[in-house]
Short mmCIF file of C-alpha atoms in Angstrom, two decimals:
data_model
loop_
_atom_site.label_atom_id
_atom_site.label_comp_id
_atom_site.label_asym_id
_atom_site.label_seq_id
_atom_site.Cartn_x
_atom_site.Cartn_y
_atom_site.Cartn_z
CA UNK R 1 -54.33 78.49 -56.66
CA UNK R 2 -54.65 77.18 -53.13
CA UNK R 3 -57.34 74.90 -54.02
CA UNK R 4 -55.27 73.65 -57.03
CA UNK R 5 -52.32 72.91 -54.65
CA UNK R 6 -54.58 71.06 -52.24
CA UNK R 7 -56.08 68.98 -54.97
CA UNK R 8 -52.65 68.17 -56.45
CA UNK R 9 -51.57 67.08 -52.92
CA UNK R 10 -54.62 64.77 -52.55
CA UNK R 11 -53.96 63.31 -55.89
CA UNK R 12 -50.25 62.76 -55.08
CA UNK R 13 -51.18 61.03 -51.60
CA UNK R 14 -53.79 58.91 -53.36
CA UNK R 15 -51.35 57.88 -56.05
CA UNK R 16 -48.71 56.96 -53.42
CA UNK R 17 -51.36 54.89 -51.51
CA UNK R 18 -52.19 52.96 -54.69
CA UNK R 19 -48.50 52.51 -55.47
CA UNK R 20 -47.77 51.23 -52.03
CA UNK R 21 -50.70 48.72 -52.18
CA UNK R 22 -49.62 47.55 -55.61
CA UNK R 23 -46.04 46.95 -54.19
CA UNK R 24 -47.37 45.11 -51.18
CA UNK R 25 -49.52 42.84 -53.18
CA UNK R 26 -46.69 42.25 -55.74
CA UNK R 27 -44.31 41.29 -52.82
CA UNK R 28 -46.92 39.18 -51.20
CA UNK R 29 -47.54 37.24 -54.42
CA UNK R 30 -43.81 37.08 -55.06
CA UNK R 31 -43.29 35.59 -51.62
CA UNK R 32 -45.94 33.03 -52.12
CA UNK R 33 -44.76 31.98 -55.40
CA UNK R 34 -41.13 31.71 -54.11
CA UNK R 35 -42.17 29.60 -51.10
CA UNK R 36 -44.27 27.45 -53.51
CA UNK R 37 -41.28 27.11 -55.93
CA UNK R 38 -38.89 26.29 -53.15
CA UNK R 39 -41.24 23.75 -51.69
CA UNK R 40 -41.46 22.08 -55.20
CA UNK R 41 -37.75 21.99 -55.60
CA UNK R 42 -37.34 20.57 -52.10
CA UNK R 43 -39.96 17.82 -52.89
CA UNK R 44 -38.16 17.20 -56.06
CA UNK R 45 -34.86 16.85 -54.18
CA UNK R 46 -36.56 14.58 -51.66
CA UNK R 47 -38.11 12.43 -54.56
CA UNK R 48 -34.69 11.79 -55.98
CA UNK R 49 -33.18 11.15 -52.68
CA UNK R 50 -35.78 8.38 -52.33
CA UNK R 51 -35.35 7.04 -55.75
CA UNK R 52 -31.49 6.89 -55.05
CA UNK R 53 -32.25 4.87 -51.93
CA UNK R 54 -34.19 2.44 -54.19
CA UNK R 55 -31.41 2.22 -56.71
CA UNK R 56 -28.98 1.51 -54.01
CA UNK R 57 -31.23 -1.18 -52.53
CA UNK R 58 -31.62 -2.76 -55.94
CA UNK R 59 -27.97 -2.99 -56.15
CA UNK R 60 -27.69 -4.71 -52.80
CA UNK R 61 -30.43 -7.21 -53.79
CA UNK R 62 -28.45 -7.84 -56.96
CA UNK R 63 -25.23 -8.27 -55.06
CA UNK R 64 -26.83 -10.71 -52.70
CA UNK R 65 -28.40 -12.79 -55.39
CA UNK R 66 -25.09 -13.09 -57.09
CA UNK R 67 -23.36 -13.88 -53.93
CA UNK R 68 -25.81 -16.75 -53.19
CA UNK R 69 -25.52 -18.07 -56.66
CA UNK R 70 -21.71 -17.90 -56.55
CA UNK R 71 -20.90 -19.00 -53.03
CA UNK R 72 -24.04 -20.38 -51.49
CA UNK R 73 -23.10 -23.90 -51.97
CA UNK R 74 -19.64 -23.39 -50.47
CA UNK R 75 -21.07 -21.69 -47.44
CA UNK R 76 -23.64 -24.39 -46.96
CA UNK R 77 -25.31 -23.91 -43.59
CA UNK R 78 -23.44 -20.49 -43.19
CA UNK R 79 -25.33 -18.85 -46.09
CA UNK R 80 -27.01 -16.54 -43.67
CA UNK R 81 -23.83 -14.77 -43.36
CA UNK R 82 -24.73 -13.18 -46.58
CA UNK R 83 -28.00 -11.85 -45.31
CA UNK R 84 -26.67 -8.57 -43.81
CA UNK R 85 -26.08 -7.50 -47.48
CA UNK R 86 -29.70 -6.79 -47.65
CA UNK R 87 -31.04 -6.83 -44.14
CA UNK R 88 -29.10 -3.83 -42.90
CA UNK R 89 -30.80 -0.68 -43.33
CA UNK R 90 -29.14 1.98 -45.38
CA UNK R 91 -29.03 5.69 -44.24
CA UNK R 92 -27.47 8.81 -45.36
CA UNK R 93 -25.84 10.67 -43.65
CA UNK R 94 -24.73 7.55 -41.83
CA UNK R 95 -25.79 6.96 -38.26
CA UNK R 96 -22.61 7.41 -36.10
CA UNK R 97 -22.29 4.79 -33.18
CA UNK R 98 -21.68 6.23 -29.80
CA UNK R 99 -18.64 3.95 -29.22
CA UNK R 100 -16.93 5.01 -32.36
CA UNK R 101 -13.54 6.60 -31.97
CA UNK R 102 -13.21 10.26 -32.33
CA UNK R 103 -10.96 9.89 -35.53
CA UNK R 104 -13.46 7.70 -37.36
CA UNK R 105 -16.23 10.09 -36.30
CA UNK R 106 -14.26 12.94 -37.75
CA UNK R 107 -13.69 11.04 -41.02
CA UNK R 108 -17.23 10.29 -41.43
CA UNK R 109 -18.36 13.96 -40.71
CA UNK R 110 -15.61 15.21 -43.17
CA UNK R 111 -17.06 12.93 -45.84
CA UNK R 112 -20.61 14.01 -45.32
CA UNK R 113 -19.56 17.56 -45.46
CA UNK R 114 -17.77 17.16 -48.69
CA UNK R 115 -20.50 15.15 -50.26
CA UNK R 116 -22.78 16.66 -52.94
CA UNK R 117 -25.86 14.64 -51.47
CA UNK R 118 -27.40 17.22 -48.97
CA UNK R 119 -30.73 15.16 -48.70
CA UNK R 120 -31.31 12.44 -46.14
CA UNK R 121 -32.11 8.91 -47.11
CA UNK R 122 -33.30 5.91 -45.20
CA UNK R 123 -34.03 2.72 -47.00
CA UNK R 124 -35.03 -0.72 -45.82
CA UNK R 125 -35.37 -4.07 -47.61
CA UNK R 126 -37.80 -6.80 -46.38
CA UNK R 127 -38.51 -10.34 -47.49
CA UNK R 128 -41.89 -10.85 -49.18
CA UNK R 129 -41.38 -14.71 -48.84
CA UNK R 130 -42.33 -14.42 -45.10
CA UNK R 131 -45.86 -13.30 -45.84
CA UNK R 132 -48.99 -15.31 -47.16
CA UNK R 133 -49.61 -14.99 -50.87
CA UNK R 134 -53.38 -14.21 -51.14
CA UNK R 135 -53.47 -15.34 -54.66
CA UNK R 136 -52.51 -18.89 -53.71
CA UNK R 137 -56.15 -19.28 -52.85
CA UNK R 138 -56.76 -19.85 -56.46
CA UNK R 139 -53.62 -21.95 -57.03
CA UNK R 140 -54.12 -25.09 -59.27
CA UNK R 141 -52.18 -26.86 -56.58
CA UNK R 142 -55.02 -27.80 -54.29
CA UNK R 143 -52.58 -28.48 -51.18
CA UNK R 144 -51.26 -24.88 -51.60
CA UNK R 145 -54.47 -23.34 -52.02
CA UNK R 146 -56.14 -25.28 -48.95
CA UNK R 147 -53.12 -24.33 -46.81
CA UNK R 148 -53.49 -20.73 -47.64
CA UNK R 149 -57.10 -20.70 -46.84
CA UNK R 150 -56.48 -22.34 -43.41
CA UNK R 151 -53.80 -19.81 -42.67
CA UNK R 152 -56.07 -16.87 -43.28
CA UNK R 153 -58.70 -18.47 -41.15
CA UNK R 154 -56.11 -18.85 -38.38
CA UNK R 155 -55.41 -15.04 -38.56
CA UNK R 156 -58.93 -14.34 -37.54
CA UNK R 157 -59.06 -17.11 -35.03
CA UNK R 158 -55.80 -15.80 -33.37
CA UNK R 159 -57.23 -12.20 -33.46
CA UNK R 160 -60.49 -13.32 -31.75
CA UNK R 161 -58.51 -15.02 -29.02
CA UNK R 162 -55.91 -12.33 -28.45
CA UNK R 163 -57.94 -9.18 -28.96
CA UNK R 164 -60.93 -8.62 -26.65
CA UNK R 165 -62.01 -5.52 -28.35
CA UNK R 166 -62.00 -7.30 -31.86
CA UNK R 167 -63.75 -10.33 -30.23
CA UNK R 168 -66.55 -8.10 -28.88
CA UNK R 169 -67.30 -6.57 -32.11
CA UNK R 170 -66.67 -9.42 -34.65
CA UNK R 171 -67.26 -12.75 -32.70
CA UNK R 172 -70.48 -13.38 -34.51
CA UNK R 173 -68.81 -12.95 -37.91
CA UNK R 174 -68.51 -15.97 -40.30
CA UNK R 175 -65.08 -15.62 -41.36
CA UNK R 176 -65.18 -18.93 -43.43
CA UNK R 177 -67.73 -17.09 -45.73
CA UNK R 178 -65.43 -14.04 -45.96
CA UNK R 179 -62.48 -16.32 -47.18
CA UNK R 180 -64.90 -18.04 -49.46
CA UNK R 181 -65.82 -14.60 -50.96
CA UNK R 182 -62.06 -13.78 -51.43
CA UNK R 183 -61.54 -17.27 -53.08
CA UNK R 184 -64.33 -16.66 -55.30
CA UNK R 185 -63.02 -13.25 -56.38
CA UNK R 186 -59.76 -15.09 -57.43
CA UNK R 187 -60.64 -18.54 -58.69
CA UNK R 188 -61.70 -18.98 -62.39
CA UNK R 189 -65.22 -20.44 -62.07
CA UNK R 190 -68.45 -18.47 -61.21
CA UNK R 191 -69.99 -20.76 -58.61
CA UNK R 192 -69.71 -19.41 -55.15
CA UNK R 193 -68.36 -21.61 -52.30
CA UNK R 194 -71.15 -20.11 -50.16
CA UNK R 195 -73.77 -21.36 -52.64
CA UNK R 196 -75.31 -19.89 -55.60
CA UNK R 197 -73.67 -17.49 -58.17
CA UNK R 198 -70.67 -15.54 -57.32
CA UNK R 199 -72.23 -12.35 -58.80
CA UNK R 200 -75.27 -12.52 -56.50
CA UNK R 201 -73.37 -11.22 -53.56
CA UNK R 202 -72.50 -8.06 -55.41
CA UNK R 203 -75.77 -6.98 -57.02
CA UNK R 204 -76.64 -4.37 -54.29
CA UNK R 205 -72.94 -2.89 -54.12
CA UNK R 206 -71.32 -3.14 -57.44
CA UNK R 207 -73.27 -3.12 -60.73
CA UNK R 208 -70.59 -4.42 -62.88
CA UNK R 209 -70.54 -7.69 -65.03
CA UNK R 210 -66.89 -8.04 -64.31
CA UNK R 211 -67.36 -8.17 -60.60
CA UNK R 212 -65.83 -10.55 -59.29
CA UNK R 213 -63.04 -10.66 -62.03
CA UNK R 214 -62.11 -14.33 -61.36
CA UNK R 215 -58.35 -13.55 -61.70
CA UNK R 216 -55.51 -12.81 -59.26
CA UNK R 217 -55.52 -9.79 -57.23
CA UNK R 218 -53.54 -6.95 -58.92
CA UNK R 219 -53.23 -5.11 -55.62
CA UNK R 220 -53.96 -5.71 -51.95
CA UNK R 221 -56.42 -2.79 -52.10
CA UNK R 222 -58.82 -4.85 -54.18
CA UNK R 223 -59.76 -6.72 -51.16
CA UNK R 224 -61.92 -3.73 -50.13
CA UNK R 225 -64.28 -4.63 -52.91
CA UNK R 226 -64.77 -8.25 -51.87
CA UNK R 227 -68.16 -9.01 -50.27
CA UNK R 228 -68.28 -8.88 -46.52
CA UNK R 229 -64.84 -7.26 -46.32
CA UNK R 230 -64.73 -4.52 -43.56
CA UNK R 231 -61.93 -2.00 -42.91
CA UNK R 232 -61.16 -3.82 -39.62
CA UNK R 233 -60.64 -7.10 -41.47
CA UNK R 234 -58.48 -5.61 -44.25
CA UNK R 235 -56.30 -3.73 -41.65
CA UNK R 236 -55.84 -7.06 -39.99
CA UNK R 237 -54.97 -8.91 -43.15
CA UNK R 238 -52.94 -6.41 -45.26
CA UNK R 239 -49.62 -6.41 -43.00
CA UNK R 240 -49.68 -10.35 -43.33
CA UNK R 241 -50.55 -10.71 -46.96
CA UNK R 242 -48.66 -10.26 -50.36
CA UNK R 243 -49.45 -10.75 -53.92
CA UNK R 244 -45.84 -11.46 -54.65
CA UNK R 245 -45.20 -14.57 -52.68
CA UNK R 246 -43.16 -17.59 -53.08
CA UNK R 247 -45.68 -20.46 -53.13
CA UNK R 248 -45.25 -21.15 -49.56
CA UNK R 249 -44.01 -19.60 -46.19
CA UNK R 250 -40.35 -18.88 -45.79
CA UNK R 251 -40.12 -19.93 -42.04
CA UNK R 252 -36.69 -18.19 -41.77
CA UNK R 253 -38.14 -14.81 -42.50
CA UNK R 254 -41.81 -14.99 -41.59
CA UNK R 255 -43.01 -12.49 -38.84
CA UNK R 256 -44.65 -13.55 -35.57
CA UNK R 257 -48.17 -13.32 -36.70
CA UNK R 258 -47.49 -15.42 -39.92
CA UNK R 259 -45.67 -18.10 -37.84
CA UNK R 260 -48.60 -18.28 -35.46
CA UNK R 261 -50.88 -18.94 -38.56
CA UNK R 262 -49.04 -22.10 -39.44
CA UNK R 263 -50.64 -24.21 -36.79
CA UNK R 264 -52.84 -23.55 -33.91
CA UNK R 265 -50.28 -24.92 -31.51
CA UNK R 266 -47.89 -22.24 -32.18
CA UNK R 267 -48.92 -19.54 -29.58
CA UNK R 268 -47.49 -15.94 -29.50
CA UNK R 269 -44.93 -17.04 -26.87
CA UNK R 270 -43.70 -19.96 -28.93
CA UNK R 271 -43.59 -17.76 -32.08
CA UNK R 272 -41.31 -15.36 -30.16
CA UNK R 273 -38.99 -18.33 -29.19
CA UNK R 274 -38.69 -19.34 -32.80
CA UNK R 275 -37.78 -15.85 -34.00
CA UNK R 276 -35.22 -15.68 -31.19
CA UNK R 277 -33.65 -18.91 -32.23
CA UNK R 278 -33.52 -17.83 -35.95
CA UNK R 279 -31.53 -14.66 -34.87
CA UNK R 280 -29.07 -16.16 -32.56
CA UNK R 281 -26.28 -18.10 -34.15
CA UNK R 282 -25.46 -19.68 -30.85
CA UNK R 283 -28.81 -21.12 -30.50
CA UNK R 284 -28.60 -22.59 -34.18
CA UNK R 285 -29.59 -19.42 -36.12
CA UNK R 286 -31.66 -19.97 -39.27
CA UNK R 287 -33.24 -23.43 -39.90
CA UNK R 288 -31.52 -25.55 -42.64
CA UNK R 289 -34.51 -27.47 -43.69
CA UNK R 290 -37.97 -28.77 -42.69
CA UNK R 291 -36.46 -31.63 -40.67
CA UNK R 292 -34.44 -29.24 -38.37
CA UNK R 293 -37.57 -27.19 -37.92
CA UNK R 294 -39.82 -29.98 -37.03
CA UNK R 295 -36.95 -31.38 -34.60
CA UNK R 296 -36.84 -27.92 -32.88
CA UNK R 297 -40.61 -27.89 -32.51
CA UNK R 298 -40.50 -31.23 -30.77
CA UNK R 299 -37.64 -30.26 -28.54
CA UNK R 300 -38.10 -29.38 -25.08
CA UNK R 301 -37.86 -25.54 -25.66
CA UNK R 302 -40.94 -25.65 -27.81
CA UNK R 303 -42.40 -29.34 -27.27
CA UNK R 304 -45.56 -29.27 -29.59
CA UNK R 305 -47.23 -32.49 -30.91
CA UNK R 306 -45.16 -32.60 -34.22
CA UNK R 307 -47.24 -35.58 -35.56
CA UNK R 308 -50.32 -33.27 -35.74
CA UNK R 309 -48.21 -30.13 -36.87
CA UNK R 310 -49.28 -28.48 -40.27
CA UNK R 311 -52.12 -30.85 -41.05
CA UNK R 312 -53.05 -28.50 -43.64
CA UNK R 313 -50.00 -29.11 -45.74
CA UNK R 314 -48.84 -25.53 -46.02
CA UNK R 315 -45.45 -25.50 -48.07
CA UNK R 316 -42.69 -24.57 -45.79
CA UNK R 317 -39.64 -22.97 -47.33
CA UNK R 318 -36.03 -22.63 -45.80
CA UNK R 319 -34.12 -21.23 -48.62
CA UNK R 320 -32.59 -17.83 -49.40
CA UNK R 321 -34.97 -14.93 -49.89
CA UNK R 322 -36.37 -14.62 -53.60
CA UNK R 323 -38.67 -11.63 -53.52
CA UNK R 324 -37.96 -8.33 -51.72
CA UNK R 325 -39.86 -5.24 -50.56
CA UNK R 326 -37.87 -1.99 -50.85
CA UNK R 327 -39.05 0.96 -48.91
CA UNK R 328 -37.00 4.21 -49.34
CA UNK R 329 -37.68 7.61 -47.75
CA UNK R 330 -35.98 10.71 -49.04
CA UNK R 331 -35.96 13.99 -46.97
CA UNK R 332 -34.78 17.53 -47.80
CA UNK R 333 -35.73 20.55 -45.71
CA UNK R 334 -39.27 20.09 -44.76
CA UNK R 335 -40.28 17.76 -47.76
CA UNK R 336 -40.48 14.07 -47.65
CA UNK R 337 -41.16 11.46 -50.23
CA UNK R 338 -41.40 7.60 -50.06
CA UNK R 339 -41.13 5.10 -52.60
CA UNK R 340 -41.93 1.40 -52.16
CA UNK R 341 -40.83 -1.12 -54.68
CA UNK R 342 -41.10 -4.93 -54.90
CA UNK R 343 -38.65 -7.22 -56.91
CA UNK R 344 -39.83 -10.69 -57.86
CA UNK R 345 -37.51 -13.43 -59.15
CA UNK R 346 -39.81 -15.21 -61.76
CA UNK R 347 -36.77 -17.46 -63.12
CA UNK R 348 -35.93 -19.15 -59.73
CA UNK R 349 -39.81 -19.53 -58.85
CA UNK R 350 -40.81 -21.26 -61.86
CA UNK R 351 -39.27 -24.48 -60.67
CA UNK R 352 -41.16 -24.52 -57.36
CA UNK R 353 -44.61 -24.15 -59.25
CA UNK R 354 -43.65 -27.18 -61.29
CA UNK R 355 -42.84 -29.04 -58.38
CA UNK R 356 -46.10 -28.11 -56.49
CA UNK R 357 -48.04 -29.10 -59.59
CA UNK R 358 -46.33 -32.27 -59.93
CA UNK R 359 -47.03 -33.11 -56.29
CA UNK R 360 -50.75 -32.19 -56.82
CA UNK R 361 -50.90 -34.60 -59.94
CA UNK R 362 -49.44 -37.52 -57.78
CA UNK R 363 -51.86 -37.14 -55.05
CA UNK R 364 -55.01 -36.18 -57.26
CA UNK R 365 -57.92 -38.48 -56.64
CA UNK R 366 -56.42 -40.06 -53.52
CA UNK R 367 -58.04 -37.70 -50.99
CA UNK R 368 -56.30 -35.98 -48.16
CA UNK R 369 -53.36 -37.99 -47.10
CA UNK R 370 -52.29 -38.29 -43.51
CA UNK R 371 -48.73 -36.91 -43.14
CA UNK R 372 -47.99 -39.77 -40.66
CA UNK R 373 -45.19 -40.06 -38.17
CA UNK R 374 -42.16 -37.63 -38.30
CA UNK R 375 -39.88 -40.63 -37.73
CA UNK R 376 -39.37 -40.66 -41.55
CA UNK R 377 -37.75 -37.30 -41.17
CA UNK R 378 -40.80 -35.63 -42.76
CA UNK R 379 -40.45 -37.45 -46.16
CA UNK R 380 -43.29 -38.84 -48.24
CA UNK R 381 -43.45 -42.70 -48.07
CA UNK R 382 -44.75 -42.69 -51.70
CA UNK R 383 -41.71 -40.68 -52.86
CA UNK R 384 -38.61 -42.39 -54.12
CA UNK R 385 -35.61 -40.12 -52.99
CA UNK R 386 -33.73 -41.33 -56.15
CA UNK R 387 -36.55 -40.65 -58.65
CA UNK R 388 -35.35 -37.30 -60.43
CA UNK R 389 -39.15 -36.61 -61.09
CA UNK R 390 -40.37 -37.00 -57.59
CA UNK R 391 -37.53 -37.33 -55.21
CA UNK R 392 -34.68 -35.18 -54.03
CA UNK R 393 -34.25 -33.27 -57.42
CA UNK R 394 -37.92 -31.93 -56.98
CA UNK R 395 -37.50 -30.88 -53.48
CA UNK R 396 -37.14 -27.10 -53.37
CA UNK R 397 -35.01 -27.31 -50.12
CA UNK R 398 -32.59 -29.92 -51.57
CA UNK R 399 -29.08 -28.48 -51.96
CA UNK R 400 -28.29 -30.61 -55.04
CA UNK R 401 -31.50 -29.47 -56.83
CA UNK R 402 -30.80 -25.88 -55.92
CA UNK R 403 -27.47 -26.15 -57.60
CA UNK R 404 -29.15 -26.36 -60.94
CA UNK R 405 -32.00 -23.85 -60.06
CA UNK R 406 -29.97 -20.91 -58.79
CA UNK R 407 -28.66 -18.96 -61.71
CA UNK R 408 -26.36 -16.03 -61.53
CA UNK R 409 -28.61 -13.07 -62.11
CA UNK R 410 -27.67 -10.53 -64.76
CA UNK R 411 -28.78 -6.81 -64.77
CA UNK R 412 -31.35 -5.07 -62.69
CA UNK R 413 -33.72 -6.99 -60.64
CA UNK R 414 -37.28 -7.16 -61.94
CA UNK R 415 -39.53 -4.70 -60.33
CA UNK R 416 -43.12 -5.76 -60.39
CA UNK R 417 -44.56 -3.02 -58.04
CA UNK R 418 -43.72 0.67 -57.67
CA UNK R 419 -45.51 3.19 -55.44
CA UNK R 420 -44.66 6.83 -54.93
CA UNK R 421 -45.94 8.85 -51.90
#
């Protein structure tokens, strides 16, 4: 009997141990699944917060374009007053300034507390027109293609001059060959600008009959596949390039490094002065047109040789922003999601392409034409300002021309790029 009782007790203890072990494992697995599911919910909330930021930004872009189309002509030189519609970053909950009154702070905090939006949102809108469109290397407008080529070469030249570490590693590199390879990737022919067949430079790396594809880049990341491209070169170029440009450089929104690529005379210091002038209304604010920009470059503050400025004929733009890059970040608990979207105004950019092609047809077969003295206020001596085909009506910066070009947009801005991280 004693042996039976002892055996029963051992069985009971063993069974209890098994039950405790099973309960512990079930509890552990439940906790893991709960944390995993909770994190997934948090990521979903963060994603929709980021998406909400994009939608708000798209609304701001639409409002800006409608305001420009409706009131731009009336505002004239003061059109830049509309820029804060898209330039001001959006954040939720709102960032409360230190100098805000106590009553206003309480009102904001009360609104945040009552809101059903418990996620954090930060969204910014940037101009794509201030970047270099890499696809312009293959443009049928030869002046635009050559201007783009020279800008990219200047990026490397400036980096060699300003970055000692970069110069030590890559001073022996032939960057003209690299830019030629990029152009070969984009243009329609199969003859390499470095000599021979384009495909011969890819036989050892990419066994593919479609390489190079001879078409416009679909993403900037494609540059990694170009012959001679290294990570250091890509990292240098990527922040300065876009594939959604405006067939020229918008001087009023171009960053420092892009301004420096316009002409060797524009140093880092001078680019900083140009940006300071743009952002200071008392100094003049944004430039109205190319004439005002050239006059400023020749003034005592900058004082460069304007007769030799922009020898490559890079198209300079001074109008309102057409294309935008939206970056929206959503955060909930420990989860963070980011969405990048780019809008593209195809309707209002079509006329600029027609203008550039018309200009290319006029100068075709005449060789490179000297820009001459700026005493003519930057106008082409062969262009009749009263000619609707070649004169003021074809100038993308001309106010009268823009009256017909700028149409009041309807509906959601066209999104050509969408990336979720």
